[in-house]
XYZ file of C-alpha atoms in Angstrom:
112
model
C 2.135 -2.193 58.479
C 1.030 0.821 56.451
C -1.367 2.876 58.526
C -1.602 5.979 56.289
C -0.039 7.716 53.306
C 0.939 4.592 51.387
C 1.813 4.269 47.715
C 0.713 1.497 45.366
C 3.228 0.442 42.706
C 2.789 -2.680 40.569
C -0.213 -3.609 42.738
C 2.009 -3.683 45.827
C 1.701 -1.376 48.859
C 4.717 0.736 49.869
C 5.375 3.177 52.687
C 5.824 6.520 50.931
C 9.271 6.879 52.561
C 10.269 3.451 51.153
C 9.123 4.186 47.589
C 12.357 5.673 46.270
C 14.285 6.064 43.008
C 16.364 2.977 42.191
C 19.208 5.340 41.222
C 19.520 8.176 43.731
C 17.116 6.914 46.437
C 15.048 10.128 46.401
C 11.444 9.652 47.566
C 9.130 9.404 44.566
C 5.779 9.817 46.310
C 3.919 12.678 44.626
C 6.393 13.247 41.790
C 6.828 11.952 38.257
C 8.827 8.802 37.783
C 9.579 6.325 35.001
C 9.678 2.548 35.355
C 12.491 0.532 33.810
C 12.915 -3.218 34.339
C 10.325 -3.136 37.155
C 12.233 -0.424 39.064
C 11.064 3.185 39.510
C 13.460 6.026 38.621
C 13.171 9.775 39.050
C 13.182 11.626 35.741
C 16.789 12.819 36.224
C 18.213 9.345 36.921
C 16.238 7.753 34.095
C 17.457 10.452 31.699
C 21.100 9.972 32.705
C 20.994 6.180 32.664
C 18.615 5.162 29.875
C 17.182 7.963 27.739
C 18.353 8.350 24.156
C 20.180 11.599 23.445
C 19.101 14.168 20.864
C 21.438 14.207 17.839
C 21.303 18.025 17.790
C 21.378 19.284 21.397
C 22.716 16.061 23.021
C 20.168 16.341 25.872
C 18.087 13.289 26.869
C 14.791 12.561 25.124
C 12.282 11.414 27.742
C 8.999 11.883 25.812
C 7.292 12.856 29.089
C 4.014 14.697 28.803
C 3.507 13.521 25.237
C 6.614 15.344 23.993
C 7.222 14.567 20.344
C 10.501 13.291 18.979
C 11.787 12.224 15.586
C 13.695 9.029 14.953
C 15.611 8.325 11.732
C 17.920 5.360 11.326
C 19.954 5.245 14.571
C 19.413 8.885 15.592
C 16.712 10.766 17.492
C 15.861 14.457 17.853
C 13.527 16.520 20.020
C 10.803 17.908 17.739
C 12.120 21.443 18.277
C 15.690 20.349 17.417
C 14.896 18.634 14.089
C 16.001 21.497 11.848
C 17.972 21.958 8.648
C 21.696 22.090 9.455
C 22.188 25.024 7.059
C 19.137 27.325 7.239
C 17.614 26.053 10.531
C 14.082 25.668 9.119
C 12.025 23.064 10.986
C 11.965 19.687 9.242
C 9.134 18.243 11.350
C 6.593 16.750 8.948
C 8.725 17.778 5.961
C 10.839 15.824 3.542
C 14.557 16.094 4.161
C 17.891 15.005 2.758
C 20.966 13.754 4.557
C 24.563 14.756 3.944
C 27.060 12.931 6.180
C 25.610 13.477 9.675
C 23.548 16.544 8.695
C 19.850 16.676 7.866
C 18.937 19.309 5.305
C 15.756 20.768 3.843
C 15.236 20.044 0.129
C 16.321 23.551 -0.840
C 19.658 23.428 1.024
C 20.225 19.775 0.138
C 19.673 20.421 -3.567
C 22.062 23.413 -3.561
C 24.978 21.303 -2.257
């Protein structure tokens, strides 16, 4: 019986001490979490287990809080990491060229 302080998840009541991350078992009541296959995960566990990694910085891309990311072919980048491999200018919203695994602005790509 839940007498106070319960949590509702997928229209089901939970004791707040029973509503835990499917990975590390940390209590999730009152903190951000991400659902995957009907299970709740803390942001850290979700990032380690399921999030795609940025092609530039190799850190997970969670897109929490409306964070923007760029996806091209099989790779993804954080918005702030999507830069020319030579001159580091931001390529967000810009045309770009590819050279092996690098993305380049038109100026650097044309000079190659």
